[in-house]
PDB file of C-alpha atoms in Angstrom:
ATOM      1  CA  UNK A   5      -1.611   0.805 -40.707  1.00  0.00           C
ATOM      2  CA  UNK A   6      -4.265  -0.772 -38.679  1.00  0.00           C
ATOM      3  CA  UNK A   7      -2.772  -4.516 -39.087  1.00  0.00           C
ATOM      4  CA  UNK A   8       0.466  -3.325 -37.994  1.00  0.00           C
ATOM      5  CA  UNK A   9      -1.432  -1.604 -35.116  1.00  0.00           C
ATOM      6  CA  UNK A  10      -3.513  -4.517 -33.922  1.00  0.00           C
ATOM      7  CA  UNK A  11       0.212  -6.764 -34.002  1.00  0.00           C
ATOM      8  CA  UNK A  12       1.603  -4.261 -32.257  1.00  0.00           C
ATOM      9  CA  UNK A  13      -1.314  -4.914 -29.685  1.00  0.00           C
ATOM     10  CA  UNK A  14      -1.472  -8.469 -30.014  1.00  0.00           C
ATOM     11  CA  UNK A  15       2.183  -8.449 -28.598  1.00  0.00           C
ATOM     12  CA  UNK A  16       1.744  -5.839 -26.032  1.00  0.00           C
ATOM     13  CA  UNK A  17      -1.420  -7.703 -24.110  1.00  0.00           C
ATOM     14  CA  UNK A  18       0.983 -10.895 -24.794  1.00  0.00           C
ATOM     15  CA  UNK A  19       3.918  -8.662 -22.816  1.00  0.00           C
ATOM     16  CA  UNK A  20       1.155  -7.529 -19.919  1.00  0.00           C
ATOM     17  CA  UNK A  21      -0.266 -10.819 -19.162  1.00  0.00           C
ATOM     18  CA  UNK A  22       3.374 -12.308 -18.887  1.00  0.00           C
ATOM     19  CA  UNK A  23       4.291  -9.691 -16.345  1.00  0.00           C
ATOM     20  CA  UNK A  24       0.722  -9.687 -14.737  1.00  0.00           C
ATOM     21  CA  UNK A  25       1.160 -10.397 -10.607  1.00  0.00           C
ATOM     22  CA  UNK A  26      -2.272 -11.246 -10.263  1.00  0.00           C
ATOM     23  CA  UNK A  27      -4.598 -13.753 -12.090  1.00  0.00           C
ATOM     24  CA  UNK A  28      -7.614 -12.960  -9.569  1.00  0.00           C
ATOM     25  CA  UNK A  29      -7.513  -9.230  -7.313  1.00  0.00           C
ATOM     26  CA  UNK A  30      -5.893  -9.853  -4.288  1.00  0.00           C
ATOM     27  CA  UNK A  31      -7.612  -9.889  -1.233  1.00  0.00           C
ATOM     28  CA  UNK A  32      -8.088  -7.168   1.598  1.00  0.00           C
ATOM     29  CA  UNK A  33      -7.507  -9.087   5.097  1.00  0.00           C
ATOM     30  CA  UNK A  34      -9.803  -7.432   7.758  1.00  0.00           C
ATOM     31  CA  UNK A  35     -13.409  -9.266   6.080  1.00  0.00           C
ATOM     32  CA  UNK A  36     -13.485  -6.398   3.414  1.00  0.00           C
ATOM     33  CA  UNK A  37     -16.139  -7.289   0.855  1.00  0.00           C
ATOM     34  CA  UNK A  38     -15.156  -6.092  -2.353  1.00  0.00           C
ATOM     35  CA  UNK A  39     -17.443  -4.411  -5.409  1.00  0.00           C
ATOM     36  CA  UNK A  40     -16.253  -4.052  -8.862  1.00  0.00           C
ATOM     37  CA  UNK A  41     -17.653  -1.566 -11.238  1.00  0.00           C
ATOM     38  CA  UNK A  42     -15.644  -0.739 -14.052  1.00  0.00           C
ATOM     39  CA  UNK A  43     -12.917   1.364 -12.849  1.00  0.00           C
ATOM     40  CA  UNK A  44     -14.501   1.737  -9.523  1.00  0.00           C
ATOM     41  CA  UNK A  45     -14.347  -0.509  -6.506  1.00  0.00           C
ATOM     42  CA  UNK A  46     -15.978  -0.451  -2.941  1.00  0.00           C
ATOM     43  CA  UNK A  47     -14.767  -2.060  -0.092  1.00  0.00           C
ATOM     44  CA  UNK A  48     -16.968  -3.366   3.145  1.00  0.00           C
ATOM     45  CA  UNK A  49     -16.747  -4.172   6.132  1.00  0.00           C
ATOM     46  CA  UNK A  50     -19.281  -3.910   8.866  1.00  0.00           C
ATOM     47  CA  UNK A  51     -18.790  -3.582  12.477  1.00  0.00           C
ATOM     48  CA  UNK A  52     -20.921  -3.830  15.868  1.00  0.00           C
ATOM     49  CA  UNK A  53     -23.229  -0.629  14.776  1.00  0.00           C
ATOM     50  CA  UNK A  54     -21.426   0.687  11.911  1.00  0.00           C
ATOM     51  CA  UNK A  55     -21.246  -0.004   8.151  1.00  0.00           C
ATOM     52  CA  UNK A  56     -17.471   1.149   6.872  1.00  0.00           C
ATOM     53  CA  UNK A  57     -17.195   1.183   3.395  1.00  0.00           C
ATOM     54  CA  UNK A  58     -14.211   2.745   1.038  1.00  0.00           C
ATOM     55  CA  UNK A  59     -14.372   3.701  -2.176  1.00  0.00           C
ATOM     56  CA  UNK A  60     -12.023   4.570  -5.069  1.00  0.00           C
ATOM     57  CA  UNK A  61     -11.274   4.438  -8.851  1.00  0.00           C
ATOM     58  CA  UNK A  62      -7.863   3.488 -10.431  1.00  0.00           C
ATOM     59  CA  UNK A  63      -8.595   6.209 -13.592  1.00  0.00           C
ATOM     60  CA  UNK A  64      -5.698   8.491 -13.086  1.00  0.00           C
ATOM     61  CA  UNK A  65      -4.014   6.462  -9.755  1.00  0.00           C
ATOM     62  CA  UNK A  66      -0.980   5.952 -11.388  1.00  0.00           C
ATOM     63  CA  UNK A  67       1.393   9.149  -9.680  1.00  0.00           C
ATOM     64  CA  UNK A  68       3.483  10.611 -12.896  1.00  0.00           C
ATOM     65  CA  UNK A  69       6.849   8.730 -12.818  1.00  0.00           C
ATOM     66  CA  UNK A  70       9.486  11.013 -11.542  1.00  0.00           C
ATOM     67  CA  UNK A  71      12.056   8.765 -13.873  1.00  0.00           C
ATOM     68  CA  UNK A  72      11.938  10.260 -16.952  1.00  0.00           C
ATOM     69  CA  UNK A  73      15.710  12.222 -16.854  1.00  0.00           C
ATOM     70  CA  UNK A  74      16.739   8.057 -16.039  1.00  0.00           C
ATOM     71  CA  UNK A  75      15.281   6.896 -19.366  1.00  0.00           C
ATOM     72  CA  UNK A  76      18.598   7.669 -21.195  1.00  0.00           C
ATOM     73  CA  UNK A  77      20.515   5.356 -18.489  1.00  0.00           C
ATOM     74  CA  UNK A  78      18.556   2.584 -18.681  1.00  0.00           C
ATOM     75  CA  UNK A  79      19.957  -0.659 -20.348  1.00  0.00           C
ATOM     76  CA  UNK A  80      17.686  -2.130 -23.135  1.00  0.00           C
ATOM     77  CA  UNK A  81      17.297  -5.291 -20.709  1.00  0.00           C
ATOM     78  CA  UNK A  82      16.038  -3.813 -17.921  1.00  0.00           C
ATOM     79  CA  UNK A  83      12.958  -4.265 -16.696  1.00  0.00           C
ATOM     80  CA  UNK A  84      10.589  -1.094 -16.515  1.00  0.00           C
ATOM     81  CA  UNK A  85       9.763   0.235 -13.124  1.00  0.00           C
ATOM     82  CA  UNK A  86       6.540  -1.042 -11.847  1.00  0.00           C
ATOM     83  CA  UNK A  87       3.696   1.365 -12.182  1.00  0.00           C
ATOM     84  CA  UNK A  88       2.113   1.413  -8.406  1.00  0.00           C
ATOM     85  CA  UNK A  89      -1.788   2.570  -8.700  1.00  0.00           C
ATOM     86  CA  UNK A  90      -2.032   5.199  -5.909  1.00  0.00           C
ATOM     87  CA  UNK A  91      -5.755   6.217  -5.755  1.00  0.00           C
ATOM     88  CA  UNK A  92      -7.551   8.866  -3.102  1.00  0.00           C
ATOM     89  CA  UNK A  93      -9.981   7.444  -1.734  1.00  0.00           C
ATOM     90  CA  UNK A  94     -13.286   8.343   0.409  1.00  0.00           C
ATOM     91  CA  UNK A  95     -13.861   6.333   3.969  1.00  0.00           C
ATOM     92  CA  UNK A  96     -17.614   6.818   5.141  1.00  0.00           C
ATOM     93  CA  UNK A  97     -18.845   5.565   8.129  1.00  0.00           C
ATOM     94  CA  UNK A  98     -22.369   4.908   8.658  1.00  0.00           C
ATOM     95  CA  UNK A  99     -23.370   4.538  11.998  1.00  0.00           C
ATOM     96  CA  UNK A 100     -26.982   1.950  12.118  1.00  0.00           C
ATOM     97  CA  UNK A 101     -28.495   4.938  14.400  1.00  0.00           C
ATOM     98  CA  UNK A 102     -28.155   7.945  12.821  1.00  0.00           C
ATOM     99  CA  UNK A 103     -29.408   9.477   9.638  1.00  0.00           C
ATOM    100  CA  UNK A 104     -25.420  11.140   9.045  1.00  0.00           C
ATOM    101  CA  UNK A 105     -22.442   9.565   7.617  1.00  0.00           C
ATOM    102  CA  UNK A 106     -19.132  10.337   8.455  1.00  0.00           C
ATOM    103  CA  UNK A 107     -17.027  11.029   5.017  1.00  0.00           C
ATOM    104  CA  UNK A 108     -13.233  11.193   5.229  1.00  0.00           C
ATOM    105  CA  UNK A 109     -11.407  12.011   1.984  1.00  0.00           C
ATOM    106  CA  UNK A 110      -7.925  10.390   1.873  1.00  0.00           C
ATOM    107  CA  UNK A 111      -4.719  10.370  -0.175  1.00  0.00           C
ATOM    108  CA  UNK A 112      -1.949   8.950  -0.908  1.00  0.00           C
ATOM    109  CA  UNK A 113       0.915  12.041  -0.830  1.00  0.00           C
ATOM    110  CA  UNK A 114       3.246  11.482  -3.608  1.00  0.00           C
ATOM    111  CA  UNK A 115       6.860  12.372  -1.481  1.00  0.00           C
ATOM    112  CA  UNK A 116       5.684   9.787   1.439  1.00  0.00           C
ATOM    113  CA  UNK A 117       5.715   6.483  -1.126  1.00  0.00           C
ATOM    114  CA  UNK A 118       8.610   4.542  -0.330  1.00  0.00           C
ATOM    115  CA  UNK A 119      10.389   6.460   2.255  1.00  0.00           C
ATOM    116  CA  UNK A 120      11.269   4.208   4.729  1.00  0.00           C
ATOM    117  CA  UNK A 121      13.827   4.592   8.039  1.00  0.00           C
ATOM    118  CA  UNK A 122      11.739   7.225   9.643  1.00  0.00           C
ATOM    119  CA  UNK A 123       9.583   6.255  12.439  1.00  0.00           C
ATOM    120  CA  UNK A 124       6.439   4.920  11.570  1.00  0.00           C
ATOM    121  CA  UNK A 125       4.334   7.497   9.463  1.00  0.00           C
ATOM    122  CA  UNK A 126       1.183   7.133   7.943  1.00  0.00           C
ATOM    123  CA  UNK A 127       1.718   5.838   3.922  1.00  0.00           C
ATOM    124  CA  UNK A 128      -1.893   8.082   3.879  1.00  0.00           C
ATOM    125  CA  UNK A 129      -3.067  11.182   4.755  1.00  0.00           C
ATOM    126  CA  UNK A 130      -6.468  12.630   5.803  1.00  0.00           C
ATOM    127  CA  UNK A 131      -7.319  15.496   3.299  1.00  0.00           C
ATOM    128  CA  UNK A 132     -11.474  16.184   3.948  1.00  0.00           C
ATOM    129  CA  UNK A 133     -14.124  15.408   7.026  1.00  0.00           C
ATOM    130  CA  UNK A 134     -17.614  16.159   6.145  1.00  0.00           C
ATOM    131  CA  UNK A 135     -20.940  14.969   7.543  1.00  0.00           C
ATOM    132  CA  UNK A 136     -23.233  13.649   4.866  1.00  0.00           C
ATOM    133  CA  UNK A 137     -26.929  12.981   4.920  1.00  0.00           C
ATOM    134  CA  UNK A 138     -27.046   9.138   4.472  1.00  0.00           C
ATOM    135  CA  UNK A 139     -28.256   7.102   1.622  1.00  0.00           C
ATOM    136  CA  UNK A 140     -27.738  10.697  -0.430  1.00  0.00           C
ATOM    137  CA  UNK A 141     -26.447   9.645  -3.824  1.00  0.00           C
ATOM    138  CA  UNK A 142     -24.911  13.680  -4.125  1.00  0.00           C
ATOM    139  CA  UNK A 143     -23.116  15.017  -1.474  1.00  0.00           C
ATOM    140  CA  UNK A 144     -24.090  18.645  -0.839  1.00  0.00           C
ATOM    141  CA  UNK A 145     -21.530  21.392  -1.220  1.00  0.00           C
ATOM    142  CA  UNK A 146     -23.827  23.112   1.575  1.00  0.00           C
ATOM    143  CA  UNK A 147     -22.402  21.026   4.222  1.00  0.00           C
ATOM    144  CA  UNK A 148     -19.299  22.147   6.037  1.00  0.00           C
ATOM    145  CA  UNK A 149     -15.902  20.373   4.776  1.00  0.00           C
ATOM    146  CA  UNK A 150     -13.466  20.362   7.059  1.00  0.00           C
ATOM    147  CA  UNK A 151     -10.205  20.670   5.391  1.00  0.00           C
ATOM    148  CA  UNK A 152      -7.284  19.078   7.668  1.00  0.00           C
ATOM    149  CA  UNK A 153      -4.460  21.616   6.226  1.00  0.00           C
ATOM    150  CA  UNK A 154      -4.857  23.540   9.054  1.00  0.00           C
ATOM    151  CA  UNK A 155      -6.178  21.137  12.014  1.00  0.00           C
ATOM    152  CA  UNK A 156      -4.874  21.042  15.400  1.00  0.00           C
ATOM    153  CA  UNK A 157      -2.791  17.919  15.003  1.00  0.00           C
ATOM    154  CA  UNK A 158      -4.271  16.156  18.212  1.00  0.00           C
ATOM    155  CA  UNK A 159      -7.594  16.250  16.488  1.00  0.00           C
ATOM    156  CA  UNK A 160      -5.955  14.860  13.529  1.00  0.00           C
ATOM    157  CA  UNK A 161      -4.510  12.049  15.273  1.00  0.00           C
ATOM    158  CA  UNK A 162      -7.726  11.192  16.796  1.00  0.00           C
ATOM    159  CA  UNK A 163      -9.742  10.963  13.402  1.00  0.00           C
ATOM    160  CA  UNK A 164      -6.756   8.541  12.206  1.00  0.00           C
ATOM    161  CA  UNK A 165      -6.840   6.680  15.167  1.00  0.00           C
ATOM    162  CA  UNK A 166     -10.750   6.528  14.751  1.00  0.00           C
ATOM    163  CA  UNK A 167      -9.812   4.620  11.237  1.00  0.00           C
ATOM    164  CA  UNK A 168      -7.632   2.855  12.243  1.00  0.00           C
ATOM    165  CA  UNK A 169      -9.905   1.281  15.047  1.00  0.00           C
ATOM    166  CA  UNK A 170     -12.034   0.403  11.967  1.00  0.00           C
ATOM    167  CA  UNK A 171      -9.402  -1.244   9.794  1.00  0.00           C
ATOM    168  CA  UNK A 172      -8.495   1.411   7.648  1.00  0.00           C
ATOM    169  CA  UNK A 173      -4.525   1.731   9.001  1.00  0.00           C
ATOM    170  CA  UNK A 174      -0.908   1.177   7.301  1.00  0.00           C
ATOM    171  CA  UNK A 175      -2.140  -2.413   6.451  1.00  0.00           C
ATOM    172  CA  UNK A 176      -4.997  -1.581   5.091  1.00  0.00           C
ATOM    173  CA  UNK A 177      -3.460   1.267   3.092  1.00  0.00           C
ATOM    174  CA  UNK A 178      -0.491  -1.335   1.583  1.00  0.00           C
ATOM    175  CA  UNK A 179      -3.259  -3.512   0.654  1.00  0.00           C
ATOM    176  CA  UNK A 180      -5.220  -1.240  -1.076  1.00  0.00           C
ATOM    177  CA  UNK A 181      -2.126   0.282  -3.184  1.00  0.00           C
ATOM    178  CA  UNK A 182      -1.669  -3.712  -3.811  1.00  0.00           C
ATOM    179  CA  UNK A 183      -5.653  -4.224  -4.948  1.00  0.00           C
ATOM    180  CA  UNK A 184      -5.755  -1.080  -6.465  1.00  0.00           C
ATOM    181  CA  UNK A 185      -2.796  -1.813  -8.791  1.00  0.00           C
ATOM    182  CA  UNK A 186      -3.500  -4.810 -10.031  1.00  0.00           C
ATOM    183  CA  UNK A 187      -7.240  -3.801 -10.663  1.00  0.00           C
ATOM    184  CA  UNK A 188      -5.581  -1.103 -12.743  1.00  0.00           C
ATOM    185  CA  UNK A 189      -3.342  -3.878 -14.553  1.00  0.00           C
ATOM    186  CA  UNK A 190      -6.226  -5.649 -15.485  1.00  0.00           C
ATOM    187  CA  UNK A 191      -8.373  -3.235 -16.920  1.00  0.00           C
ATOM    188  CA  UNK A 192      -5.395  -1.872 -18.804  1.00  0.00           C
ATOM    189  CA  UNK A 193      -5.187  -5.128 -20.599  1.00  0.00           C
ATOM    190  CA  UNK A 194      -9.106  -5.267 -21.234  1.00  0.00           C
ATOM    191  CA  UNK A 195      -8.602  -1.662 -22.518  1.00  0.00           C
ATOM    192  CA  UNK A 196      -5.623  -3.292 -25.149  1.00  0.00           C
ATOM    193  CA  UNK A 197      -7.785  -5.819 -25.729  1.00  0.00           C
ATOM    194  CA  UNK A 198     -11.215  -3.861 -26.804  1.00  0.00           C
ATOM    195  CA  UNK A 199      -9.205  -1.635 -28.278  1.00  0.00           C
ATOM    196  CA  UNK A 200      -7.595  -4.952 -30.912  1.00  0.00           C
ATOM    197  CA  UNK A 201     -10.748  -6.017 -31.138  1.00  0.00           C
ATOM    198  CA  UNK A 202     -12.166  -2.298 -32.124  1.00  0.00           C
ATOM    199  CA  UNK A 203      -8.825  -1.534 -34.592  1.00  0.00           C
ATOM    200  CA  UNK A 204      -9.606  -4.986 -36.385  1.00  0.00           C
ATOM    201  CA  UNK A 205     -13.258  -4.375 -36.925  1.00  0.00           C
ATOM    202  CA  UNK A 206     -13.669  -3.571 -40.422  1.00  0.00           C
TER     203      UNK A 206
END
């Protein structure tokens, strides 16, 4: 059983390579320094005063694929959709004065991916604004969240127009999705690969 399950690996990682976009991450344009660890990843960028950096992890990014009544459909040569990593992730702003930091808790919302032809709406959304003691490795549940469900929209628009004067708009957000999925990509094939390596072990 296990020989037949390492082959059936061997070919699989031989499969995801082939159809692999990118050898090396993809960049983030906007001088966004990017941290690896493991599944998460960090992105910075510092401004006159102010330290932005985002932060997300690709373990459960991938949004359930609404295509399974299609399966039946599908011809044998078809290519499988691509699986887009989607991940929420946290913006915090640091400003070099203070002893806060501005945390903004953002998603991607599932029904906005891919709709195109209405006028330009954010690909994100804004979920939670809190104010967090800086350098604090755990956030405090004692600090007011502000959730945005039920914000007066104007104030809503300013805090994305606050991001987006820090780089973190549409562009940003497409890149990300970009980064984020082939990040995902590649430590799905270092997962089939450990896991050969782990299945031939005797």
């Amino acid at each position: 059983g296990d020989k037949a399950f390492a082959q059936f690996l061997t070919d699989e990682i031989k499969e995801e390579k082939k159809i692999q976009k990118h050898k090396s991450l993809p960049k983030v344009s906007g001088g966004w320094e990017l941290e690896v660890h493991g599944t998460e990843a960090k992105l910075v960028r510092k401004i006159a005063g102010e330290k932005i950096t985002v932060t997300f992890n690709i373990n459960n990014s991938i949004p359930p694929s609404a295509e399974e009544d299609t399966q039946e459909q599908q011809k044998p040569d078809e290519q499988e959709p691509e699986l887009t990593s989607t991940p929420n992730f946290v913006v915090e702003v640091i400003k070099d004065d203070t002893k806060q930091t501005l945390v903004l808790d953002c998603h991607y919302p599932e029904d906005e991916i891919g709709q195109e032809g209405e006028e330009e709406s954010d690909i994100f959304t804004i979920r939670e604004v809190s104010f967090q003691p800086t350098g604090e490795a755990d956030w405090k549940d004692t600090n007011y969240t502000l959730n945005t469900d039920s914000l007066d929209w104007a104030l809503y628009d300013h805090l994305m127009d606050f991001l987006a004067d820090r780089g973190v708009d549409n562009t940003f957000a497409d890149e990300l999705i970009e980064l984020s999925t082939a990040l995902e990509h590649q430590e799905y094939i270092k997962f089939l690969e450990d896991l050969k390596s782990f299945v031939k072990c005797q």
